[in-house]
Coordinates of C-alpha atoms and ligand atoms in Angstrom, one line a residue:
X634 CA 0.0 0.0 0.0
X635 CA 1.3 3.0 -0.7
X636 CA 1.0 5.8 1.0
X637 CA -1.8 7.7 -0.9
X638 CA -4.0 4.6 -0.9
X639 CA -2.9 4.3 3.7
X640 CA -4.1 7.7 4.0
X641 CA -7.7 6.9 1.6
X642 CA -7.8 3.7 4.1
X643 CA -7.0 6.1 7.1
X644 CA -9.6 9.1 6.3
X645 CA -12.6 6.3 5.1
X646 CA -11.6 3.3 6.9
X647 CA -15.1 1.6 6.5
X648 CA -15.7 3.0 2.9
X649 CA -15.7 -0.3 1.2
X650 CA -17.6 0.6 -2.3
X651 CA -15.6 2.1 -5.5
X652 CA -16.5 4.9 -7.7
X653 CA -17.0 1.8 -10.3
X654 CA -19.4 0.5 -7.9
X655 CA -21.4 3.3 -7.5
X656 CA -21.9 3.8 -11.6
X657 CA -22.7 0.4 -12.0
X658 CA -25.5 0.7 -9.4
X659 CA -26.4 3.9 -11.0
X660 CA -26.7 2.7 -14.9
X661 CA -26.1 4.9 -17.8
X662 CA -30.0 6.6 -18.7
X663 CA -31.1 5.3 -22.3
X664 CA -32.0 8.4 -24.4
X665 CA -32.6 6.9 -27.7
X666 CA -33.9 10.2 -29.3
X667 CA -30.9 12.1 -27.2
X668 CA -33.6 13.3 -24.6
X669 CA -32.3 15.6 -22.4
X670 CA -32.0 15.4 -18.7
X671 CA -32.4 18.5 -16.0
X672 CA -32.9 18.6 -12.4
X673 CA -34.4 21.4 -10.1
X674 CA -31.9 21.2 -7.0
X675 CA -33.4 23.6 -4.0
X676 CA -32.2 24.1 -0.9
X677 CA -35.3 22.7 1.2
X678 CA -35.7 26.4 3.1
X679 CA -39.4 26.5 1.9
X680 CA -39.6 29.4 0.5
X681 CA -40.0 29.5 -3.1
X682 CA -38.5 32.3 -4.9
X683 CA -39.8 33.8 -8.4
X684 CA -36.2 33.5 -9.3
X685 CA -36.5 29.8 -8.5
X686 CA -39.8 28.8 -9.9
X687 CA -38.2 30.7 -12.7
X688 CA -35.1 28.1 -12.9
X689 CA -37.6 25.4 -12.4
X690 CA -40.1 26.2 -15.4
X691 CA -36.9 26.2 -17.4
X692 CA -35.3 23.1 -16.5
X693 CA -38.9 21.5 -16.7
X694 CA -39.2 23.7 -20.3
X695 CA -35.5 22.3 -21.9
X696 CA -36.1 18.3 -20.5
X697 CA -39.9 18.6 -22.4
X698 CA -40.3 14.7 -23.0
X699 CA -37.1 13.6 -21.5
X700 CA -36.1 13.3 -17.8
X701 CA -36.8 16.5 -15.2
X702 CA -36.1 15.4 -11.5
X703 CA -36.0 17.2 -8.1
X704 CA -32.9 16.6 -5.7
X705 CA -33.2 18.4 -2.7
X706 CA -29.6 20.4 -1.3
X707 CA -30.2 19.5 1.9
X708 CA -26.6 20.3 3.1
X709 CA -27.0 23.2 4.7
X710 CA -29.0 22.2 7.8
X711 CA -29.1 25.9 9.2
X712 CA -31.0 27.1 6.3
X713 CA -33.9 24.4 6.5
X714 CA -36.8 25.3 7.3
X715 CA -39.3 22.6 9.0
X716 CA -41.6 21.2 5.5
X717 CA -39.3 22.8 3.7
X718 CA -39.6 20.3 1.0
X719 CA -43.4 20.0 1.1
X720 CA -43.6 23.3 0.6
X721 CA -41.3 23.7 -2.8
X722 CA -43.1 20.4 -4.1
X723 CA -46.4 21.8 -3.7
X724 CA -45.3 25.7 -4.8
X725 CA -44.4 24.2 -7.8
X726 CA -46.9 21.8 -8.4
X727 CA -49.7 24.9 -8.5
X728 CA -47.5 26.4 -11.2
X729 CA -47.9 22.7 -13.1
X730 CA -44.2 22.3 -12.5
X731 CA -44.0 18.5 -12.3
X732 CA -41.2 15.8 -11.9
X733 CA -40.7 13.2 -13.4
X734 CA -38.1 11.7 -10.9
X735 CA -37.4 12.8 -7.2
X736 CA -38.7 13.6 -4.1
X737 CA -42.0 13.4 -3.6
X738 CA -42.4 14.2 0.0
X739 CA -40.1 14.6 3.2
X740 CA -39.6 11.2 3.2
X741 CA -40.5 9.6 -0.5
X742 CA -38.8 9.8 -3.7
X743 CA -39.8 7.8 -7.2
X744 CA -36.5 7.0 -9.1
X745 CA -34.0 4.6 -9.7
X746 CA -31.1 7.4 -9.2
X747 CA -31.8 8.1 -6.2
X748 CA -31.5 9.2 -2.4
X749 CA -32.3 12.2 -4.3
X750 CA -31.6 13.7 -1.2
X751 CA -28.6 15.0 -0.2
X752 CA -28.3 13.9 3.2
X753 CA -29.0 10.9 2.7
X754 CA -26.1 10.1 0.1
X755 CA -23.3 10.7 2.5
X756 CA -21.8 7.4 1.7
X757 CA -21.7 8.1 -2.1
X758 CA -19.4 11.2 -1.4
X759 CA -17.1 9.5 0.8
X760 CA -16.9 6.8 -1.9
X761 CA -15.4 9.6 -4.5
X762 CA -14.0 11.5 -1.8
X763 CA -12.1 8.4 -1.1
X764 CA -10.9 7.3 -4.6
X765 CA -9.9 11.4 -5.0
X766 CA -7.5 10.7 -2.2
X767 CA -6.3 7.5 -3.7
X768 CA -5.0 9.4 -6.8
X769 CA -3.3 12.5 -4.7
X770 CA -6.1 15.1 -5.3
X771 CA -7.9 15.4 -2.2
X772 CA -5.9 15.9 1.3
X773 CA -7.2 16.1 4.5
X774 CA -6.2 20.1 6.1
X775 CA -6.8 20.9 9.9
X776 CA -6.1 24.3 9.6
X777 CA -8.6 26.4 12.2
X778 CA -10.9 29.0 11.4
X779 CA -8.6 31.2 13.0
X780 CA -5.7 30.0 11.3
X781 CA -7.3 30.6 8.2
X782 CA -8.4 34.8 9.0
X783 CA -4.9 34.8 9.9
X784 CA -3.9 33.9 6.9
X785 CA -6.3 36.2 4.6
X786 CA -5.1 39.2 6.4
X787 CA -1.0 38.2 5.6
X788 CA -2.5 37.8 1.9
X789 CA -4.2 41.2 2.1
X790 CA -1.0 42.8 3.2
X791 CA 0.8 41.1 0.8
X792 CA -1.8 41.7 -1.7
X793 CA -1.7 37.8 -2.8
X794 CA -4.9 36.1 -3.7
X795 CA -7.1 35.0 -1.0
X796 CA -8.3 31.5 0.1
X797 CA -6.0 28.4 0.1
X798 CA -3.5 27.3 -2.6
X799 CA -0.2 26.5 -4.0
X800 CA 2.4 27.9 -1.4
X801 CA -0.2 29.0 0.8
X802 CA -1.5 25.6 1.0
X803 CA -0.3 24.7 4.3
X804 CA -1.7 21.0 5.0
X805 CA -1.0 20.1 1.1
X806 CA 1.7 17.9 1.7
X807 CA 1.4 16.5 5.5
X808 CA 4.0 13.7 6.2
X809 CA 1.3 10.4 6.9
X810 CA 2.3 10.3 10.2
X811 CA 1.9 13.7 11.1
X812 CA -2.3 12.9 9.7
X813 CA -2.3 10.0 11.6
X814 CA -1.2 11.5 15.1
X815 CA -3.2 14.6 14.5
X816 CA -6.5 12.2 14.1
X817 CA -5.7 10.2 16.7
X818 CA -5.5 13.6 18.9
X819 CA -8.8 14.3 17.7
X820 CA -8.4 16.8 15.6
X821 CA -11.0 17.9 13.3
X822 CA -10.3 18.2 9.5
X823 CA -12.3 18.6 6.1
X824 CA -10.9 17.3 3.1
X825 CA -9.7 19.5 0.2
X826 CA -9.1 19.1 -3.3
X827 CA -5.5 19.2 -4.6
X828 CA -6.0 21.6 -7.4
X829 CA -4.3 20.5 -10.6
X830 CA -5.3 23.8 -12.2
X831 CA -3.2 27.0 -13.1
X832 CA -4.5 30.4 -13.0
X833 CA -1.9 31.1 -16.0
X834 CA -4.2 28.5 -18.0
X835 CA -7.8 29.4 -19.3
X836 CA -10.6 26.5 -19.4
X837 CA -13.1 27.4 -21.3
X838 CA -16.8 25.9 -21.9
X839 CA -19.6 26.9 -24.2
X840 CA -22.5 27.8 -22.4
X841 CA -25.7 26.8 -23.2
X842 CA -27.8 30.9 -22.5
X843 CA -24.5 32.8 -22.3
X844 CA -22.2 31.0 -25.2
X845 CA -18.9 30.4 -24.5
X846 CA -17.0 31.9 -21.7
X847 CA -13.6 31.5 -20.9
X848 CA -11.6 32.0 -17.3
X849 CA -8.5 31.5 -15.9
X850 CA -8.2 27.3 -14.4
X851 CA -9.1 26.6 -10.6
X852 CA -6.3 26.8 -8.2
X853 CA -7.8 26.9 -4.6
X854 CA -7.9 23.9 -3.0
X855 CA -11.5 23.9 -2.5
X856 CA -13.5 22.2 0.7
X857 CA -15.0 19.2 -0.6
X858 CA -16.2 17.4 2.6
X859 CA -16.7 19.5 5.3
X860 CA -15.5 18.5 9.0
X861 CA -18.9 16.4 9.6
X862 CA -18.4 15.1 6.2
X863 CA -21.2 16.8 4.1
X864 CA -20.2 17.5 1.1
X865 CA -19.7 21.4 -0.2
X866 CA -22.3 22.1 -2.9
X867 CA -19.4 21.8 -5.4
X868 CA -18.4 18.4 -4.9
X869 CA -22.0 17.5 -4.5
X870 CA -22.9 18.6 -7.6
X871 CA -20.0 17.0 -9.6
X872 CA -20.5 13.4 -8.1
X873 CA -25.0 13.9 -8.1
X874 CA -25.1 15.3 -11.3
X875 CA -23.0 12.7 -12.9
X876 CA -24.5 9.5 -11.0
X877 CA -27.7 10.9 -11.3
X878 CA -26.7 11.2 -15.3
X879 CA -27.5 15.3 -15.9
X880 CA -27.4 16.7 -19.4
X881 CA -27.8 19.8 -18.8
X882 CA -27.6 22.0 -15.7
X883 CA -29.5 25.0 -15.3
X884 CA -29.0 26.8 -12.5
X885 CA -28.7 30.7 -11.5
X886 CA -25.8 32.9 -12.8
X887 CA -24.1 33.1 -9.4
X888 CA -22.5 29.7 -10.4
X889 CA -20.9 30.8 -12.8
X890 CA -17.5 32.2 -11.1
X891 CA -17.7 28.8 -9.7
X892 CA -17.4 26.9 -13.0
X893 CA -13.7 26.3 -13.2
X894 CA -13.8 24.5 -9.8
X895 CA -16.5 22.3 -11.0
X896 CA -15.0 21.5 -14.5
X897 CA -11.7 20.7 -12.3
X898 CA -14.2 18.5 -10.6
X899 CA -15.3 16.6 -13.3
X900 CA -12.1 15.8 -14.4
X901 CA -10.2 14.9 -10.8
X902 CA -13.5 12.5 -11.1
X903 CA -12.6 11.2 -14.8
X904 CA -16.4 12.6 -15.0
X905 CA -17.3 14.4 -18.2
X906 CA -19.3 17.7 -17.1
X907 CA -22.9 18.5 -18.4
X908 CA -24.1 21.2 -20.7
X909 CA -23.9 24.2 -18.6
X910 CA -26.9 26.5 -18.6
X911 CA -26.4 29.8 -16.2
X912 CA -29.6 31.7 -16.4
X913 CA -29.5 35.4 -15.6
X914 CA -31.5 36.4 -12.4
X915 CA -34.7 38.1 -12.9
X916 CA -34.0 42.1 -12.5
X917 CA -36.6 45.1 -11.4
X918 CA -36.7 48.3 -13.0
X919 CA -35.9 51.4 -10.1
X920 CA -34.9 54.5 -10.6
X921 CA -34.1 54.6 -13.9
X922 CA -31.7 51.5 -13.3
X923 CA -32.1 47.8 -12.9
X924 CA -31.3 45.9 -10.1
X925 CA -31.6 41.7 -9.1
X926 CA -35.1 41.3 -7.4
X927 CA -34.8 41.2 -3.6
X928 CA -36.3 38.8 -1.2
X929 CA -36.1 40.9 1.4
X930 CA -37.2 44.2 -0.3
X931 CA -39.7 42.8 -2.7
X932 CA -42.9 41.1 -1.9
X933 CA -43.4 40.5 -5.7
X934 CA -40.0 38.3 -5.2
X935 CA -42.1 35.8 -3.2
X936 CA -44.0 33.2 -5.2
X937 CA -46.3 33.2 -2.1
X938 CA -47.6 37.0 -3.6
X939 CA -48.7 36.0 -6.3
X940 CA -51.4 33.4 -4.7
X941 CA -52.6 36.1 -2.4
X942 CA -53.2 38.6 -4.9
X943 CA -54.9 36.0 -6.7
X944 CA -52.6 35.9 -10.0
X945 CA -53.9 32.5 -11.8
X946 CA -51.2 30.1 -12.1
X947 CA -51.4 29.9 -15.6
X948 CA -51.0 33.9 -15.9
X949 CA -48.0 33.8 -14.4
X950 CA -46.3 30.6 -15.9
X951 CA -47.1 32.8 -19.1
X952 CA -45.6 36.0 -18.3
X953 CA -42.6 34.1 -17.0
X954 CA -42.2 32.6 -20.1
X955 CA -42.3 36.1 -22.0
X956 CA -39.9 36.9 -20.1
X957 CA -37.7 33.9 -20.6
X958 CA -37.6 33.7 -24.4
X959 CA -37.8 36.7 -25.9
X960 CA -39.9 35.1 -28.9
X961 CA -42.6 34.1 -26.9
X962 CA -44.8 37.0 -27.2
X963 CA -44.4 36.8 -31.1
X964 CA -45.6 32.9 -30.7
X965 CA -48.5 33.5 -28.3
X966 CA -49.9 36.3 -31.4
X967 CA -49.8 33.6 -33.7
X968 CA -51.1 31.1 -31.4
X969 CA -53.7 32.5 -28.9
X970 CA -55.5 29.7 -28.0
X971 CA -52.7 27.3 -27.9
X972 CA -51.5 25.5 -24.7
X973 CA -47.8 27.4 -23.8
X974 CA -46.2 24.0 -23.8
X975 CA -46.4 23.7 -27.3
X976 CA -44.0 26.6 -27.3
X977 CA -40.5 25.5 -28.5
X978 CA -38.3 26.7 -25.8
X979 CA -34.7 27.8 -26.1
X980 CA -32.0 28.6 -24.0
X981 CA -30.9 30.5 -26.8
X982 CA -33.4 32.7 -26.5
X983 CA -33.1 33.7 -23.3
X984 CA -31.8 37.3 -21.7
X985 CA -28.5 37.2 -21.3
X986 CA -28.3 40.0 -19.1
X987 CA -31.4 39.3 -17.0
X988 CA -35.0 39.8 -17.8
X989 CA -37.1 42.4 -16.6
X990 CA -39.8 41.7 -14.3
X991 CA -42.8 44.2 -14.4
X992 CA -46.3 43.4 -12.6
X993 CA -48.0 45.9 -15.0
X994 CA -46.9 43.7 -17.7
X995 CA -47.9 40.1 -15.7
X996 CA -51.3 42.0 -15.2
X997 CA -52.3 42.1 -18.5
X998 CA -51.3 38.7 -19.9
X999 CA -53.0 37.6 -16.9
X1000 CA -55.8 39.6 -18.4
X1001 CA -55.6 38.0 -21.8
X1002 CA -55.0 34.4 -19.7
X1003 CA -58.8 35.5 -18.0
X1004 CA -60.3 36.3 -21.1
X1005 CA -59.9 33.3 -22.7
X1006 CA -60.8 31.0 -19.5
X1007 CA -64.5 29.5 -19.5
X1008 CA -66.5 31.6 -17.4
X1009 CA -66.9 28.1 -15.6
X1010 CA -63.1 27.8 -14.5
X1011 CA -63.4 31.6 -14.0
X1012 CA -65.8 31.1 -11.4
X1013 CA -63.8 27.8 -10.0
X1014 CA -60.6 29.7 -9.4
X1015 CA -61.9 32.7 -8.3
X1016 CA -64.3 31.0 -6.0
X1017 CA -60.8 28.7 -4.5
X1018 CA -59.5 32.2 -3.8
X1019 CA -62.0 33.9 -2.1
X1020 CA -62.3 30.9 -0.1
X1021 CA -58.6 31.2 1.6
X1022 CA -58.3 35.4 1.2
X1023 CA -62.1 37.2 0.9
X1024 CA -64.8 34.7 2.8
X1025 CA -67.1 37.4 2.5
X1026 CA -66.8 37.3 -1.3
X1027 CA -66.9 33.6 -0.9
X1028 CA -70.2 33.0 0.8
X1029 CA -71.6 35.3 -2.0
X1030 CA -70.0 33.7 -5.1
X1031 CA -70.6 29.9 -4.3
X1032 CA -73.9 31.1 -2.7
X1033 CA -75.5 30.8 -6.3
X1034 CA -73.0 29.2 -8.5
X1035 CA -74.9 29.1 -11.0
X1036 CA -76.0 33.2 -10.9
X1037 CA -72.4 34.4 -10.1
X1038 CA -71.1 31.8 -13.1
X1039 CA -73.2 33.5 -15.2
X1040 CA -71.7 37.1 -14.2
X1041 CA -68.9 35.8 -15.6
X1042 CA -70.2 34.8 -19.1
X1043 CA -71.4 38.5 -19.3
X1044 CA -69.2 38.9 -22.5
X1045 CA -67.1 36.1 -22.8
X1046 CA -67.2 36.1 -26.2
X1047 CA -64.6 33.9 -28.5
X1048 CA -64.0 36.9 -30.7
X1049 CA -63.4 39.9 -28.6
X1050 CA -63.6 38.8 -24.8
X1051 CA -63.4 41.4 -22.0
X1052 CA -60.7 41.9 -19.7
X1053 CA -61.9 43.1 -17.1
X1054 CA -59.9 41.1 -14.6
X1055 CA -56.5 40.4 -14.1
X1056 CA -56.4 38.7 -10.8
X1057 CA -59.0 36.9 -8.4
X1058 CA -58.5 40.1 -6.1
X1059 CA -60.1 42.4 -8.9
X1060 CA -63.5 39.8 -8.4
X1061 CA -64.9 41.6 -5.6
X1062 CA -65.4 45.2 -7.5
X1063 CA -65.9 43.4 -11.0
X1064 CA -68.8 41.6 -9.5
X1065 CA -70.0 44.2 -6.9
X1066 CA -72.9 46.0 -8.3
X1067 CA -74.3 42.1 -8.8
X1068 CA -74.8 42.1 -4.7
X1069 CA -76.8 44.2 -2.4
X1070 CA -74.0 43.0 0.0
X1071 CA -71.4 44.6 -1.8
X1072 CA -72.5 47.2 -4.0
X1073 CA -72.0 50.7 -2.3
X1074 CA -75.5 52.5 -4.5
X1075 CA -73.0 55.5 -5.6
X1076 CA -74.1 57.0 -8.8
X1077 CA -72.4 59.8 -10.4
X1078 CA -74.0 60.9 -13.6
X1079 CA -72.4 62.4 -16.5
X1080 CA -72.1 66.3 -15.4
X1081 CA -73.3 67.4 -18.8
X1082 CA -76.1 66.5 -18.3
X1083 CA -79.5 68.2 -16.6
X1084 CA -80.4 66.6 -13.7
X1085 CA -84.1 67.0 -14.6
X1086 CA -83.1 65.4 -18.3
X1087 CA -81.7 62.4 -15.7
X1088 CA -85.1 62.3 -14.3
X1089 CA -86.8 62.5 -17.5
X1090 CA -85.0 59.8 -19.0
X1091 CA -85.5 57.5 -15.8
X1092 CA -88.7 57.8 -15.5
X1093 CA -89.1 57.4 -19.4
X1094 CA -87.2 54.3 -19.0
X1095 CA -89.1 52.7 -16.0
X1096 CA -92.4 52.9 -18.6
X1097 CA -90.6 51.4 -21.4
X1098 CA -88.4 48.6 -19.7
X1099 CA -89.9 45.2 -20.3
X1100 CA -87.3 42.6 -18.8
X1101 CA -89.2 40.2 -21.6
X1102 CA -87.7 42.2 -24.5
X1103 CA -85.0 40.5 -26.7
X1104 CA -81.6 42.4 -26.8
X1105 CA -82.6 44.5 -30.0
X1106 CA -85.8 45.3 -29.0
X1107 CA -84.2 46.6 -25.7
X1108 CA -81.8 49.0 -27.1
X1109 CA -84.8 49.4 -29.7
X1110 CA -87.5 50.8 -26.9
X1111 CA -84.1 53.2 -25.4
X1112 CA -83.8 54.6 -29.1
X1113 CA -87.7 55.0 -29.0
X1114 CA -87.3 57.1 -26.0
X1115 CA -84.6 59.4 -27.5
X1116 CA -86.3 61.7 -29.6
X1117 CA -89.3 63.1 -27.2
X1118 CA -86.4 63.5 -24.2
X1119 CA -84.7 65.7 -26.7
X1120 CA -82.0 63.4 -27.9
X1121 CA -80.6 62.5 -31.3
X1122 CA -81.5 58.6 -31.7
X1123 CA -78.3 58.4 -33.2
X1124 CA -74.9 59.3 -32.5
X1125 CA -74.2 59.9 -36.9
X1126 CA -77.3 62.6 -36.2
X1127 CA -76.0 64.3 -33.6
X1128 CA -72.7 65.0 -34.7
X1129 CA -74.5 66.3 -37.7
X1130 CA -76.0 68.8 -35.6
X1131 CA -74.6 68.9 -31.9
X1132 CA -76.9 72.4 -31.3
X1133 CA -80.3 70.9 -31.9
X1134 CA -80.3 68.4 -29.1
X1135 CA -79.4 67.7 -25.4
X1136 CA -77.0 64.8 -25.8
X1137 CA -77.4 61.2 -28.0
X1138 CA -78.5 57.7 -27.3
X1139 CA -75.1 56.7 -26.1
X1140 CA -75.7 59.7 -22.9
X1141 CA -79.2 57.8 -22.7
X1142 CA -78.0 54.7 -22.5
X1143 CA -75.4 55.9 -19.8
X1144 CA -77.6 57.3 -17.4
X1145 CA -79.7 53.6 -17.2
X1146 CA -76.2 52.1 -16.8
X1147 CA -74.9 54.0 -14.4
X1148 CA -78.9 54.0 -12.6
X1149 CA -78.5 50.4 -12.8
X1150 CA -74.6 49.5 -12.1
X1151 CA -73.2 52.6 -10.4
X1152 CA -70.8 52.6 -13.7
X1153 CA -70.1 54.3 -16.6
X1154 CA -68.5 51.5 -18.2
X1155 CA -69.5 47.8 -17.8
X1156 CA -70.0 44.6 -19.8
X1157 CA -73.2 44.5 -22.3
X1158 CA -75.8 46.2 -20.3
X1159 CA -78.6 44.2 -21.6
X1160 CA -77.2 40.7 -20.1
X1161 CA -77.2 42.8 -16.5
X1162 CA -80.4 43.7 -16.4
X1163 CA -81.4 40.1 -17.3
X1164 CA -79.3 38.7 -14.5
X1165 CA -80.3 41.4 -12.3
X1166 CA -83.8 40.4 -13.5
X1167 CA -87.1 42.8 -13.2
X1168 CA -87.3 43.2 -9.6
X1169 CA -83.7 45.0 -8.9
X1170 CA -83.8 46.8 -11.8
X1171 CA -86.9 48.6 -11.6
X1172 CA -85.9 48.9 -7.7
X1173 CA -82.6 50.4 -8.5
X1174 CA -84.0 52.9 -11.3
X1175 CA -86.5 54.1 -8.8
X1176 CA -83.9 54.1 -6.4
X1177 CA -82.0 56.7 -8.7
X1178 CA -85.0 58.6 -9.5
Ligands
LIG1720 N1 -28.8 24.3 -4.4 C1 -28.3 25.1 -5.3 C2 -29.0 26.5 -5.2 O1 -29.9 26.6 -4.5 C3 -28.5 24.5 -6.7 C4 -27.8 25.1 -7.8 C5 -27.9 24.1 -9.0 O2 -28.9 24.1 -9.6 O3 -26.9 23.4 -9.2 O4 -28.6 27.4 -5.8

């Protein structure tokens, strides 16, 4: 034995398994049509970012009919958060992010690549961690926290690189006996690499949203178990990612600067790395500048904001993909009824500087998402909503589901539908004047008019309404009324001569609407006052008179 292969036997004495053993248990995926395999890796802290349900559509978006799992990063226990991982699968799940492989609870997975979570393949890292060793390019270092400041501030005052490298690499080369006593005192260690790499050497890579990008090789002697023997998310990701049998990784820019590390990973390994895919954070437009969204500054940055303000799922899985290929806008013209996963994604297309997130924006293709719902699913969601954030909305809605469905046909036409609403929290004043409950009986008629020609034309109109009237024969019996109130009957005649009368049918037809809604503008007044039905409508034109 020599004395690499004492010290492997020393460090991961009952480490029995080789790296050959773990890719034979672990079998090379068949893609026959080259599908392509992603993964979503979150750290389980519960909290689902936009940025991250962002990464997720994407990686769910490139694998399309090939292999998307979940792995959950579990190695940073002070970040987790108590159903933690509930709470990403289920965030993501409402956005119709699915997986194909991975965890599918705390405590269950579906897979044959699995633990697919992190903590739980400790003995998989000390197998490669091991076999590193073996071959010279992992050491165990003992240097202290304190050791180590000590040693950034003498390479501050010499102005030398910071971290832990070549001369400055003091546990590189420990004679085996000096390891052995040091252990047997007790003292705690983590295990570096033993960088091959030299900063007066490029490695390069093409990546897969920012093409190819070239940087100066790896020479820190990165941690790659830490002193309890969890692996850093570097060494993690080289040995998951390969036994798990990756194509592509795509992950957030910040990884980026990282890259040379994990390419030097791949190769200690004898690995060959994935496609990479860095994708560019999502950025906010302030003060004239642009700047990364903040979790702690934004509430918009919280995928949680959007279910409270009621944004449909499908609304914002939309506007995140405008935002993520910048063709997609041009594709949902040409295709407006079309479901968005028939949308051939690119990484290509994607921002390479960071896509600009803007709620105006997300509120009107979630307007255009509304429009085109069935007035049945309109009801259905808004009705979930109001359930969990407006009970009092609730109790009226799925009161009469059948009356409050029907509000929501008001105009749902296939050609031009309305969009009135852009999220389930606009329900409550798009549907008011359709309750006594919630309808506040303000009317503010048009100030150019009379407010005896107001009463004239209400009274006019309470003689002439007949709720069994079909919808030409309604707007008929208001034209009827024009001429005798001293209005033009049309709009054409009026212009023609604006001094000979008091207004035109449409200032007619505005003081019933506003009578009978409160508004100046709603949906096709005709199918109110049939939903409204005779009773309410003759109340509420009285009411006004
Ligand atoms: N756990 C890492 C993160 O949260 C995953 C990055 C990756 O996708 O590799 O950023």
């Amino acid at each position: 034995m020599d004395d690499r292969q004492a010290l492997a036997a020393l460090l991961f004495a009952g480490i029995t398994k080789t790296p050959e053993d773990m890719l034979q248990q672990y079998p090379k995926r068949v893609r026959e049509n080259g599908e392509k395999v992603t993964r979503f890796a979150p750290s389980p802290t519960g909290f689902l970012h936009i940025g991250g349900l962002f990464t997720a559509m994407v990686n769910r978006r490139v694998a399309g009919d090939g292999i998307c799992f979940l792995r959950m990063e579990d190695t940073d226990k002070k970040r987790e958060v108590a159903d933690g991982v509930t709470g990403i699968i289920q965030g993501l799940h409402r956005f119709g992010i699915d997986f194909d492989e991975g965890m599918t609870g705390p405590d269950s997975e579906k897979g044959a690549y699995g633990p697919y979570l992190q903590s739980k393949r400790r003995e998989i890292y000390q197998v490669f961690a091991k076999s590193l060793v073996e071959k010279g390019y992992a050491y165990p270092c003992f240097c202290t926290e304190e050791a180590l400041a000590e040693q950034r501030a003498k390479q501050e005052a010499e102005k030398c690189n910071p971290g832990y490298y070549g001369r400055w690499a003091a546990c590189r080369d420990l004679p085996l006996e000096e390891v052995k006593a040091r252990i047997e005192r007790g003292e705690a260690f983590v295990l570096r690499l033993r960088s091959p790499g030299r900063p007066d050497h490029k490695c390069s890579f093409k990546d897969a949203v920012k093409g190819k990008i070239e940087m100066p090789e790896n020479e820190q002697d990165i941690v790659l178990l830490k002193q309890d023997g969890i692996p850093t998310y570097h060494f993690a990701h080289a040995v998951d990612d390969t036994l798990m049998g990756t194509t592509h990784v795509v992950r957030g820019d910040e990884w980026i600067s990282s890259a040379p590390v994990h390419l030097q990973l791949f190769y200690v390994l004898g690995f060959k790395p994935p496609v990479y895919a860095h994708v560019s954070p999502i950025m906010k437009e302030e003060d004239g500048g642009k700047r990364k969204l903040s979790k702690r500054k934004d509430p918009e940055a919280s995928v949680e904001y959007y279910r409270q303000e009621g944004y449909p799922a499908a609304s914002v899985t939309e506007y995140l993909l405008t935002i993520a290929n910048s063709n997609f806008e041009d594709w949902r013209k040409a295709n407006p009824k079309a479901d968005n996963r028939a949308f051939p994604f690119k990484l290509t297309n994607m921002s390479r500087s960071g896509a600009l997130f803007d709620l105006k924006k997300l509120n009107d293709v979630s307007k255009n998402v509304i429009s085109v719902m069935p007035a049945e699913e309109v009801y259905r969601l808004a009705a979930d909503w109001a359930k969990e954030y407006d009970p009092e909305l609730y109790g009226l809605l799925s009161k009469d589901a059948a009356f409050a469905t029907a509000i929501f046909s008001i105009d749902r036409t296939p050609v031009k539908p309305r969009k009135d609403i852009g999220k389930w929290s606009d329900v409550r004043d798009y549907v008011s004047y359709f309750y006594e409950e919630l309808w506040d009986r303000q009317r503010q008629m048009p100030e150019h008019l009379e407010e005896a020609d107001v009463k004239a034309i209400l009274s006019a109109y309470l003689k002439v309404y007949n709720p069994a009237h079909n919808k030409d024969e309604w707007f008929a019996a208001i034209k009827e009324m024009c001429e005798p109130l001293g209005f033009a009957r049309e709009v054409k005649e009026y212009k023609k001569n604006p001094g000979g009368y008091k207004g035109h049918v449409g200032d007619v037809s505005s003081v019933i609407r506003i009578a009978v809604t409160g508004r100046k503008n709603t949906p096709d007044l005709y199918a109110i006052a049939q939903l409204l039905g005779e009773e309410r409508v003759r109340q509420r034109l009285s009411e006004c008179l």
